[in-house]
mmCIF file of C-alpha atoms in Angstrom:
data_model
loop_
_atom_site.group_PDB
_atom_site.id
_atom_site.type_symbol
_atom_site.label_atom_id
_atom_site.label_comp_id
_atom_site.label_asym_id
_atom_site.label_seq_id
_atom_site.Cartn_x
_atom_site.Cartn_y
_atom_site.Cartn_z
ATOM 1 C CA MET A 1 -204.625 -13.787 55.366
ATOM 2 C CA ARG A 2 -203.038 -17.099 52.948
ATOM 3 C CA ALA A 3 -205.255 -18.335 50.202
ATOM 4 C CA VAL A 4 -204.832 -20.285 47.314
ATOM 5 C CA VAL A 5 -204.972 -17.416 43.741
ATOM 6 C CA VAL A 6 -204.999 -18.676 40.628
ATOM 7 C CA HIS A 7 -203.275 -16.409 38.007
ATOM 8 C CA GLY A 8 -204.843 -16.468 34.395
ATOM 9 C CA ALA A 9 -207.172 -19.033 33.227
ATOM 10 C CA GLY A 10 -205.670 -22.693 32.425
ATOM 11 C CA GLY A 11 -204.512 -25.266 34.282
ATOM 12 C CA ILE A 12 -203.269 -26.574 37.778
ATOM 13 C CA ASP A 13 -199.503 -24.365 37.499
ATOM 14 C CA LEU A 14 -201.423 -21.675 37.113
ATOM 15 C CA LEU A 15 -201.838 -21.975 40.700
ATOM 16 C CA GLY A 16 -200.518 -20.290 43.958
ATOM 17 C CA ILE A 17 -200.817 -19.085 47.445
ATOM 18 C CA GLY A 18 -200.785 -15.665 48.051
ATOM 19 C CA GLU A 19 -202.627 -12.802 50.075
ATOM 20 C CA ILE A 20 -205.599 -11.555 50.282
ATOM 21 C CA PRO A 21 -207.454 -9.532 52.735
ATOM 22 C CA ASP A 22 -209.304 -10.248 55.249
ATOM 23 C CA PRO A 23 -212.724 -10.554 55.519
ATOM 24 C CA GLU A 24 -215.362 -8.175 57.046
ATOM 25 C CA PRO A 25 -218.592 -9.821 58.030
ATOM 26 C CA ALA A 26 -221.904 -8.277 56.272
ATOM 27 C CA VAL A 27 -225.032 -8.029 59.860
ATOM 28 C CA ASP A 28 -225.766 -10.965 58.590
ATOM 29 C CA GLU A 29 -222.413 -13.355 58.179
ATOM 30 C CA VAL A 30 -219.806 -14.633 59.958
ATOM 31 C CA VAL A 31 -216.287 -14.796 59.413
ATOM 32 C CA ILE A 32 -215.250 -18.316 59.618
ATOM 33 C CA ASP A 33 -210.610 -19.114 60.668
ATOM 34 C CA VAL A 34 -210.559 -22.147 57.957
ATOM 35 C CA VAL A 35 -209.883 -25.545 59.468
ATOM 36 C CA ALA A 36 -210.174 -28.152 56.153
ATOM 37 C CA ALA A 37 -211.981 -26.497 52.447
ATOM 38 C CA GLY A 38 -213.446 -29.249 50.237
ATOM 39 C CA VAL A 39 -212.179 -29.454 46.274
ATOM 40 C CA ASN A 40 -214.956 -29.989 43.759
ATOM 41 C CA ARG A 41 -214.648 -30.355 40.707
ATOM 42 C CA ALA A 42 -216.324 -26.854 40.141
ATOM 43 C CA ASP A 43 -213.449 -25.732 41.368
ATOM 44 C CA LEU A 44 -211.470 -27.036 38.325
ATOM 45 C CA LEU A 45 -214.022 -25.094 36.298
ATOM 46 C CA GLN A 46 -213.457 -22.430 38.027
ATOM 47 C CA ARG A 47 -209.624 -22.323 37.540
ATOM 48 C CA GLN A 48 -209.664 -23.234 34.887
ATOM 49 C CA GLY A 49 -212.387 -19.653 33.536
ATOM 50 C CA PHE A 50 -215.636 -22.365 32.970
ATOM 51 C CA TYR A 51 -217.407 -20.810 35.936
ATOM 52 C CA PRO A 52 -217.164 -17.433 37.449
ATOM 53 C CA PRO A 53 -218.648 -17.008 40.884
ATOM 54 C CA PRO A 54 -221.871 -15.398 41.494
ATOM 55 C CA PRO A 55 -221.757 -11.689 41.460
ATOM 56 C CA GLY A 56 -221.110 -10.383 45.283
ATOM 57 C CA ALA A 57 -219.432 -14.040 45.884
ATOM 58 C CA PRO A 58 -215.358 -14.239 47.239
ATOM 59 C CA GLY A 59 -213.609 -14.779 43.945
ATOM 60 C CA THR A 60 -211.075 -17.126 45.818
ATOM 61 C CA ILE A 61 -211.903 -20.770 44.827
ATOM 62 C CA GLY A 62 -214.019 -23.191 47.502
ATOM 63 C CA LEU A 63 -217.807 -24.359 48.155
ATOM 64 C CA GLU A 64 -217.745 -25.528 51.264
ATOM 65 C CA VAL A 65 -215.792 -25.584 55.009
ATOM 66 C CA SER A 66 -215.139 -26.863 58.593
ATOM 67 C CA GLY A 67 -213.763 -24.592 60.636
ATOM 68 C CA ARG A 68 -214.499 -22.264 63.764
ATOM 69 C CA ILE A 69 -215.909 -19.298 63.795
ATOM 70 C CA ALA A 70 -213.833 -16.297 64.306
ATOM 71 C CA ALA A 71 -216.483 -12.764 63.743
ATOM 72 C CA VAL A 72 -220.036 -12.510 64.306
ATOM 73 C CA GLY A 73 -222.320 -9.655 62.346
ATOM 74 C CA ALA A 74 -223.916 -7.325 64.016
ATOM 75 C CA GLU A 75 -227.419 -8.692 63.455
ATOM 76 C CA VAL A 76 -226.694 -12.439 63.968
ATOM 77 C CA GLU A 77 -227.465 -14.056 66.843
ATOM 78 C CA ASP A 78 -227.346 -17.947 66.645
ATOM 79 C CA TRP A 79 -223.103 -18.402 66.485
ATOM 80 C CA SER A 80 -220.441 -17.477 68.949
ATOM 81 C CA VAL A 81 -216.834 -17.140 68.342
ATOM 82 C CA GLY A 82 -215.199 -20.202 68.673
ATOM 83 C CA ASP A 83 -218.399 -22.098 67.627
ATOM 84 C CA GLU A 84 -217.079 -24.750 65.393
ATOM 85 C CA CYS A 85 -219.443 -25.492 61.845
ATOM 86 C CA CYS A 86 -218.979 -26.315 58.594
ATOM 87 C CA ALA A 87 -220.387 -23.985 56.353
ATOM 88 C CA LEU A 88 -221.195 -24.193 51.894
ATOM 89 C CA LEU A 89 -219.954 -20.736 50.116
ATOM 90 C CA ALA A 90 -220.752 -19.664 47.007
ATOM 91 C CA GLY A 91 -216.914 -19.022 46.764
ATOM 92 C CA GLY A 92 -214.122 -18.341 49.206
ATOM 93 C CA GLY A 93 -213.283 -21.143 50.731
ATOM 94 C CA TYR A 94 -209.016 -22.085 49.938
ATOM 95 C CA ALA A 95 -208.333 -19.624 52.543
ATOM 96 C CA GLU A 96 -207.154 -19.301 55.840
ATOM 97 C CA LYS A 97 -210.498 -17.138 56.291
ATOM 98 C CA VAL A 98 -214.552 -16.619 54.820
ATOM 99 C CA VAL A 99 -217.073 -15.282 55.315
ATOM 100 C CA VAL A 100 -220.744 -16.679 55.227
ATOM 101 C CA PRO A 101 -223.806 -16.330 55.075
ATOM 102 C CA ALA A 102 -225.392 -16.762 58.641
ATOM 103 C CA PRO A 103 -228.141 -19.055 57.062
ATOM 104 C CA GLN A 104 -225.276 -21.524 54.860
ATOM 105 C CA VAL A 105 -223.286 -22.489 58.519
ATOM 106 C CA MET A 106 -224.531 -26.550 60.058
ATOM 107 C CA PRO A 107 -223.087 -27.448 63.483
ATOM 108 C CA VAL A 108 -220.535 -30.324 63.290
ATOM 109 C CA PRO A 109 -222.636 -33.287 63.431
ATOM 110 C CA HIS A 110 -222.016 -35.293 66.739
ATOM 111 C CA GLY A 111 -218.831 -37.492 66.418
ATOM 112 C CA LEU A 112 -217.420 -36.057 63.437
ATOM 113 C CA ASP A 113 -214.193 -34.945 62.919
ATOM 114 C CA LEU A 114 -213.061 -31.005 62.678
ATOM 115 C CA VAL A 115 -211.751 -31.573 59.291
ATOM 116 C CA SER A 116 -213.527 -34.622 57.823
ATOM 117 C CA ALA A 117 -216.943 -31.712 58.256
ATOM 118 C CA ALA A 118 -215.019 -30.193 54.593
ATOM 119 C CA ALA A 119 -216.847 -33.043 53.458
ATOM 120 C CA LEU A 120 -220.019 -32.179 53.791
ATOM 121 C CA PRO A 121 -221.621 -28.961 53.104
ATOM 122 C CA GLU A 122 -221.401 -29.164 48.671
ATOM 123 C CA VAL A 123 -222.091 -33.076 48.634
ATOM 124 C CA VAL A 124 -225.251 -33.265 51.349
ATOM 125 C CA ALA A 125 -226.628 -29.843 50.222
ATOM 126 C CA THR A 126 -226.508 -31.264 45.966
ATOM 127 C CA VAL A 127 -227.501 -34.808 46.738
ATOM 128 C CA TRP A 128 -230.475 -33.882 49.704
ATOM 129 C CA SER A 129 -231.808 -30.653 48.105
ATOM 130 C CA ASN A 130 -231.719 -32.870 44.356
ATOM 131 C CA VAL A 131 -232.771 -36.017 45.431
ATOM 132 C CA PHE A 132 -235.065 -35.835 48.287
ATOM 133 C CA MET A 133 -236.680 -32.715 48.209
ATOM 134 C CA THR A 134 -236.916 -32.282 44.177
ATOM 135 C CA ALA A 135 -236.440 -35.868 42.402
ATOM 136 C CA HIS A 136 -238.841 -37.205 46.193
ATOM 137 C CA LEU A 137 -237.082 -40.456 46.752
ATOM 138 C CA LYS A 138 -239.233 -42.635 48.421
ATOM 139 C CA ALA A 139 -239.034 -45.774 50.245
ATOM 140 C CA GLY A 140 -239.393 -48.820 47.815
ATOM 141 C CA GLU A 141 -237.887 -47.240 45.337
ATOM 142 C CA THR A 142 -234.792 -47.155 42.460
ATOM 143 C CA LEU A 143 -231.889 -45.123 42.091
ATOM 144 C CA LEU A 144 -229.629 -45.012 40.016
ATOM 145 C CA VAL A 145 -226.149 -43.100 40.956
ATOM 146 C CA HIS A 146 -223.656 -42.575 38.021
ATOM 147 C CA GLY A 147 -220.300 -41.521 39.230
ATOM 148 C CA GLY A 148 -221.023 -43.637 42.277
ATOM 149 C CA SER A 149 -217.130 -43.027 44.229
ATOM 150 C CA SER A 150 -217.163 -39.422 43.917
ATOM 151 C CA GLY A 151 -217.542 -37.608 46.834
ATOM 152 C CA ILE A 152 -221.979 -37.184 45.571
ATOM 153 C CA GLY A 153 -221.964 -40.558 43.776
ATOM 154 C CA THR A 154 -220.706 -41.570 47.940
ATOM 155 C CA MET A 155 -223.419 -39.539 49.495
ATOM 156 C CA ALA A 156 -226.025 -40.795 46.736
ATOM 157 C CA ILE A 157 -225.585 -44.083 47.717
ATOM 158 C CA GLN A 158 -225.639 -43.681 51.241
ATOM 159 C CA LEU A 159 -228.187 -41.289 51.608
ATOM 160 C CA GLY A 160 -230.765 -43.605 48.849
ATOM 161 C CA VAL A 161 -229.850 -46.918 51.666
ATOM 162 C CA ALA A 162 -230.683 -45.196 54.699
ATOM 163 C CA HIS A 163 -234.144 -44.381 52.421
ATOM 164 C CA GLY A 164 -235.178 -47.802 52.374
ATOM 165 C CA ALA A 165 -234.169 -46.649 48.615
ATOM 166 C CA ARG A 166 -232.623 -49.421 46.189
ATOM 167 C CA VAL A 167 -229.335 -48.357 45.146
ATOM 168 C CA LEU A 168 -227.237 -48.808 41.196
ATOM 169 C CA THR A 169 -224.425 -46.915 40.438
ATOM 170 C CA THR A 170 -222.201 -46.522 37.575
ATOM 171 C CA VAL A 171 -218.340 -46.248 38.140
ATOM 172 C CA GLY A 172 -214.677 -46.353 36.257
ATOM 173 C CA SER A 173 -212.919 -49.360 37.624
ATOM 174 C CA LYS A 174 -213.561 -53.541 39.848
ATOM 175 C CA GLU A 175 -211.981 -50.669 42.324
ATOM 176 C CA LYS A 176 -214.069 -48.166 41.922
ATOM 177 C CA MET A 177 -217.422 -51.123 42.226
ATOM 178 C CA GLU A 178 -216.631 -53.246 44.840
ATOM 179 C CA PHE A 179 -216.061 -49.863 46.678
ATOM 180 C CA CYS A 180 -219.588 -49.136 46.204
ATOM 181 C CA THR A 181 -220.960 -51.944 46.714
ATOM 182 C CA ARG A 182 -219.624 -51.901 50.244
ATOM 183 C CA LEU A 183 -220.882 -48.466 50.806
ATOM 184 C CA GLY A 184 -224.627 -49.796 50.106
ATOM 185 C CA ALA A 185 -224.963 -50.378 46.652
ATOM 186 C CA ASP A 186 -227.672 -53.029 45.636
ATOM 187 C CA VAL A 187 -225.588 -52.987 41.740
ATOM 188 C CA ALA A 188 -222.146 -51.205 40.507
ATOM 189 C CA ILE A 189 -221.754 -51.499 37.358
ATOM 190 C CA ASN A 190 -217.958 -50.992 34.799
ATOM 191 C CA TYR A 191 -219.354 -48.412 32.146
ATOM 192 C CA LYS A 192 -216.010 -48.867 30.208
ATOM 193 C CA GLU A 193 -216.518 -53.685 30.756
ATOM 194 C CA ALA A 194 -220.555 -52.784 29.787
ATOM 195 C CA GLU A 195 -223.655 -50.966 28.408
ATOM 196 C CA TRP A 196 -224.769 -49.858 31.718
ATOM 197 C CA ALA A 197 -228.472 -49.267 30.109
ATOM 198 C CA SER A 198 -228.486 -52.923 29.841
ATOM 199 C CA VAL A 199 -227.577 -53.376 32.767
ATOM 200 C CA VAL A 200 -229.879 -51.594 34.641
ATOM 201 C CA ASN A 201 -232.598 -53.059 32.503
ATOM 202 C CA GLU A 202 -232.077 -56.059 33.636
ATOM 203 C CA ALA A 203 -230.976 -55.309 36.902
ATOM 204 C CA THR A 204 -234.558 -53.984 37.237
ATOM 205 C CA HIS A 205 -236.313 -56.716 34.648
ATOM 206 C CA GLY A 206 -237.602 -53.322 32.618
ATOM 207 C CA ALA A 207 -238.843 -51.255 35.343
ATOM 208 C CA GLY A 208 -235.957 -49.205 35.189
ATOM 209 C CA ALA A 209 -234.922 -46.435 37.578
ATOM 210 C CA ASP A 210 -237.532 -44.447 39.745
ATOM 211 C CA VAL A 211 -234.896 -41.465 40.645
ATOM 212 C CA ILE A 212 -231.746 -40.716 38.669
ATOM 213 C CA LEU A 213 -228.790 -38.135 39.481
ATOM 214 C CA ASP A 214 -227.068 -37.504 36.820
ATOM 215 C CA ILE A 215 -223.741 -35.697 35.943
ATOM 216 C CA MET A 216 -222.736 -36.172 32.820
ATOM 217 C CA GLY A 217 -225.579 -34.538 31.391
ATOM 218 C CA ALA A 218 -225.542 -34.771 27.346
ATOM 219 C CA LYS A 219 -223.010 -38.784 27.146
ATOM 220 C CA TYR A 220 -226.282 -39.597 28.689
ATOM 221 C CA LEU A 221 -229.351 -38.616 28.529
ATOM 222 C CA THR A 222 -231.101 -40.705 25.098
ATOM 223 C CA ASP A 223 -229.461 -43.895 27.324
ATOM 224 C CA ASN A 224 -230.980 -41.356 31.155
ATOM 225 C CA VAL A 225 -234.348 -41.511 29.070
ATOM 226 C CA LYS A 226 -234.432 -45.049 28.490
ATOM 227 C CA SER A 227 -233.797 -46.287 31.729
ATOM 228 C CA LEU A 228 -236.736 -43.809 33.043
ATOM 229 C CA ALA A 229 -239.175 -46.209 35.644
ATOM 230 C CA TYR A 230 -242.779 -44.302 35.119
ATOM 231 C CA ASP A 231 -243.591 -41.484 36.040
ATOM 232 C CA GLY A 232 -239.216 -41.764 36.893
ATOM 233 C CA ARG A 233 -237.584 -38.331 37.703
ATOM 234 C CA LEU A 234 -234.016 -38.147 35.955
ATOM 235 C CA VAL A 235 -232.432 -35.333 37.794
ATOM 236 C CA VAL A 236 -229.311 -33.407 35.261
ATOM 237 C CA ILE A 237 -226.086 -31.901 37.976
ATOM 238 C CA GLY A 238 -223.925 -31.734 35.692
ATOM 239 C CA MET A 239 -222.531 -31.832 31.797
ATOM 240 C CA GLN A 240 -219.048 -33.931 32.019
ATOM 241 C CA GLY A 241 -220.676 -35.291 29.025
ATOM 242 C CA GLY A 242 -221.751 -32.569 26.804
ATOM 243 C CA ALA A 243 -224.357 -30.048 26.659
ATOM 244 C CA LYS A 244 -226.461 -30.936 23.803
ATOM 245 C CA GLY A 245 -227.559 -33.512 23.522
ATOM 246 C CA GLU A 246 -230.566 -34.755 21.798
ATOM 247 C CA LEU A 247 -234.011 -35.850 23.285
ATOM 248 C CA ASP A 248 -236.181 -38.872 22.664
ATOM 249 C CA LEU A 249 -239.945 -36.957 23.966
ATOM 250 C CA GLY A 250 -241.810 -40.181 22.674
ATOM 251 C CA ARG A 251 -239.553 -42.236 26.041
ATOM 252 C CA LEU A 252 -240.543 -39.542 27.809
ATOM 253 C CA LEU A 253 -243.883 -39.106 27.371
ATOM 254 C CA SER A 254 -244.505 -43.105 26.575
ATOM 255 C CA ARG A 255 -243.039 -43.106 30.534
ATOM 256 C CA ARG A 256 -244.478 -40.330 32.088
ATOM 257 C CA GLY A 257 -241.617 -38.746 32.842
ATOM 258 C CA SER A 258 -239.575 -35.602 34.399
ATOM 259 C CA VAL A 259 -236.412 -34.457 33.764
ATOM 260 C CA ILE A 260 -235.162 -31.678 35.701
ATOM 261 C CA ALA A 261 -231.220 -29.938 35.611
ATOM 262 C CA THR A 262 -230.400 -27.884 38.385
ATOM 263 C CA GLY A 263 -227.704 -26.310 40.896
ATOM 264 C CA LEU A 264 -226.640 -25.280 43.215
ATOM 265 C CA ARG A 265 -223.848 -22.152 43.468
ATOM 266 C CA PHE A 266 -226.538 -19.199 42.086
ATOM 267 C CA ARG A 267 -229.762 -20.131 44.519
ATOM 268 C CA SER A 268 -230.249 -17.215 46.974
ATOM 269 C CA VAL A 269 -229.245 -17.668 50.802
ATOM 270 C CA ALA A 270 -232.472 -17.577 51.151
ATOM 271 C CA ASP A 271 -232.667 -21.252 49.042
ATOM 272 C CA LYS A 272 -229.340 -22.365 50.349
ATOM 273 C CA GLY A 273 -230.726 -21.696 54.459
ATOM 274 C CA ARG A 274 -233.728 -23.865 53.235
ATOM 275 C CA ILE A 275 -231.852 -26.533 52.212
ATOM 276 C CA ILE A 276 -229.648 -26.406 55.335
ATOM 277 C CA ALA A 277 -232.061 -27.240 57.122
ATOM 278 C CA GLU A 278 -233.629 -30.320 56.206
ATOM 279 C CA VAL A 279 -229.400 -31.268 55.392
ATOM 280 C CA VAL A 280 -229.677 -30.621 59.214
ATOM 281 C CA GLY A 281 -232.876 -31.824 61.074
ATOM 282 C CA HIS A 282 -232.406 -35.140 58.300
ATOM 283 C CA VAL A 283 -229.248 -35.644 57.603
ATOM 284 C CA TRP A 284 -227.666 -34.669 60.431
ATOM 285 C CA PRO A 285 -228.811 -37.163 62.512
ATOM 286 C CA LEU A 286 -227.904 -40.642 60.166
ATOM 287 C CA ILE A 287 -224.595 -39.175 61.051
ATOM 288 C CA ALA A 288 -224.309 -39.647 64.395
ATOM 289 C CA GLU A 289 -226.037 -42.786 64.096
ATOM 290 C CA HIS A 290 -222.886 -44.477 61.744
ATOM 291 C CA LYS A 291 -225.761 -44.207 59.187
ATOM 292 C CA VAL A 292 -223.957 -42.445 56.760
ATOM 293 C CA ARG A 293 -220.122 -40.812 57.196
ATOM 294 C CA PRO A 294 -218.575 -38.557 54.836
ATOM 295 C CA VAL A 295 -216.227 -39.986 52.780
ATOM 296 C CA VAL A 296 -212.395 -39.111 52.689
ATOM 297 C CA HIS A 297 -209.918 -39.985 50.022
ATOM 298 C CA SER A 298 -207.236 -37.415 50.560
ATOM 299 C CA THR A 299 -205.601 -35.055 52.056
ATOM 300 C CA PHE A 300 -203.196 -32.121 51.167
ATOM 301 C CA PRO A 301 -201.636 -29.091 52.789
ATOM 302 C CA LEU A 302 -202.605 -25.954 51.180
ATOM 303 C CA ALA A 303 -199.704 -25.744 49.510
ATOM 304 C CA GLU A 304 -200.007 -28.206 47.804
ATOM 305 C CA VAL A 305 -203.453 -27.363 46.216
ATOM 306 C CA ALA A 306 -202.299 -27.955 42.174
ATOM 307 C CA LYS A 307 -201.900 -31.910 44.264
ATOM 308 C CA ALA A 308 -205.535 -32.446 45.313
ATOM 309 C CA HIS A 309 -207.024 -30.762 41.742
ATOM 310 C CA GLU A 310 -204.449 -33.773 40.063
ATOM 311 C CA THR A 311 -205.865 -36.016 42.184
ATOM 312 C CA LEU A 312 -209.844 -35.062 41.248
ATOM 313 C CA GLU A 313 -208.577 -34.354 37.116
ATOM 314 C CA GLN A 314 -207.207 -37.955 38.354
ATOM 315 C CA SER A 315 -211.247 -39.468 38.713
ATOM 316 C CA THR A 316 -209.314 -42.718 40.513
ATOM 317 C CA GLN A 317 -210.598 -40.784 44.090
ATOM 318 C CA LEU A 318 -213.139 -42.955 46.612
ATOM 319 C CA GLY A 319 -214.450 -40.589 47.549
ATOM 320 C CA LYS A 320 -213.199 -36.813 48.668
ATOM 321 C CA VAL A 321 -210.689 -34.634 48.825
ATOM 322 C CA LEU A 322 -209.922 -32.239 50.899
ATOM 323 C CA LEU A 323 -207.039 -29.405 51.050
ATOM 324 C CA THR A 324 -205.687 -28.466 54.913
ATOM 325 C CA LEU A 325 -204.849 -25.324 56.944
#
């Protein structure tokens, strides 16, 4: 089958199309004929040599796909050949076929096209598991989302609003501010033109944010802790701003705050299955009711994978970038 291959580790010039063996399912796995695959920042890190797949996972890049079931393992009961689906992967998505454990496969939400469904698994599983299952965001609380125009950011804004939270977000341009406001954010802050922590303090009348979803890591750690409400929860899911920072424990103690760092790719199949079950139960109805939607910025054919990575590296996108087969 055709798949994206990486000739070494480094820039987008190392990406190419090659032939790799077709996958075969284990007894508890399915094979999916891929229609579209999501492009994520983790994919860029893997291409650069910084984020290898977990042991036993396919070495091909790609953490989420949509498509149709092509084969099922002997012990799989809930899926049949031909079923349309989308799936959360540990790797392997940039290919014509991918093998995945059955608990990580989801039906396509009612009313959504198959290509757009590829924009869902990674971002919805990330947002739901962190903002709701871990940080327990409740109606009436304030959610601060860093990187609001990203795939994760656009989903976090919408889910926060759908669950009755007040949503603040940081972005890097006026266009992105306006876009996030249209998605439902109450306050959008251009971090290039304002001290975002001061704006958060002003917008919350000094109360701070109950939940902060952070992709920046070290660079934002001090201001994130400063911006926590009493009993606030800071959830760190990325390190775009560095891995090591100084933590003000005095401030954290005074706010009874929590700092939580999580990852999704290296979780067990059982853990991912629990997340997927909650996503289907809680988020899919919101998509069917048009209260939440995947935001797709652009699609590229598989052969133009370098352009897809370049788009993400430039950070100009509004929502998700997809590859189509």
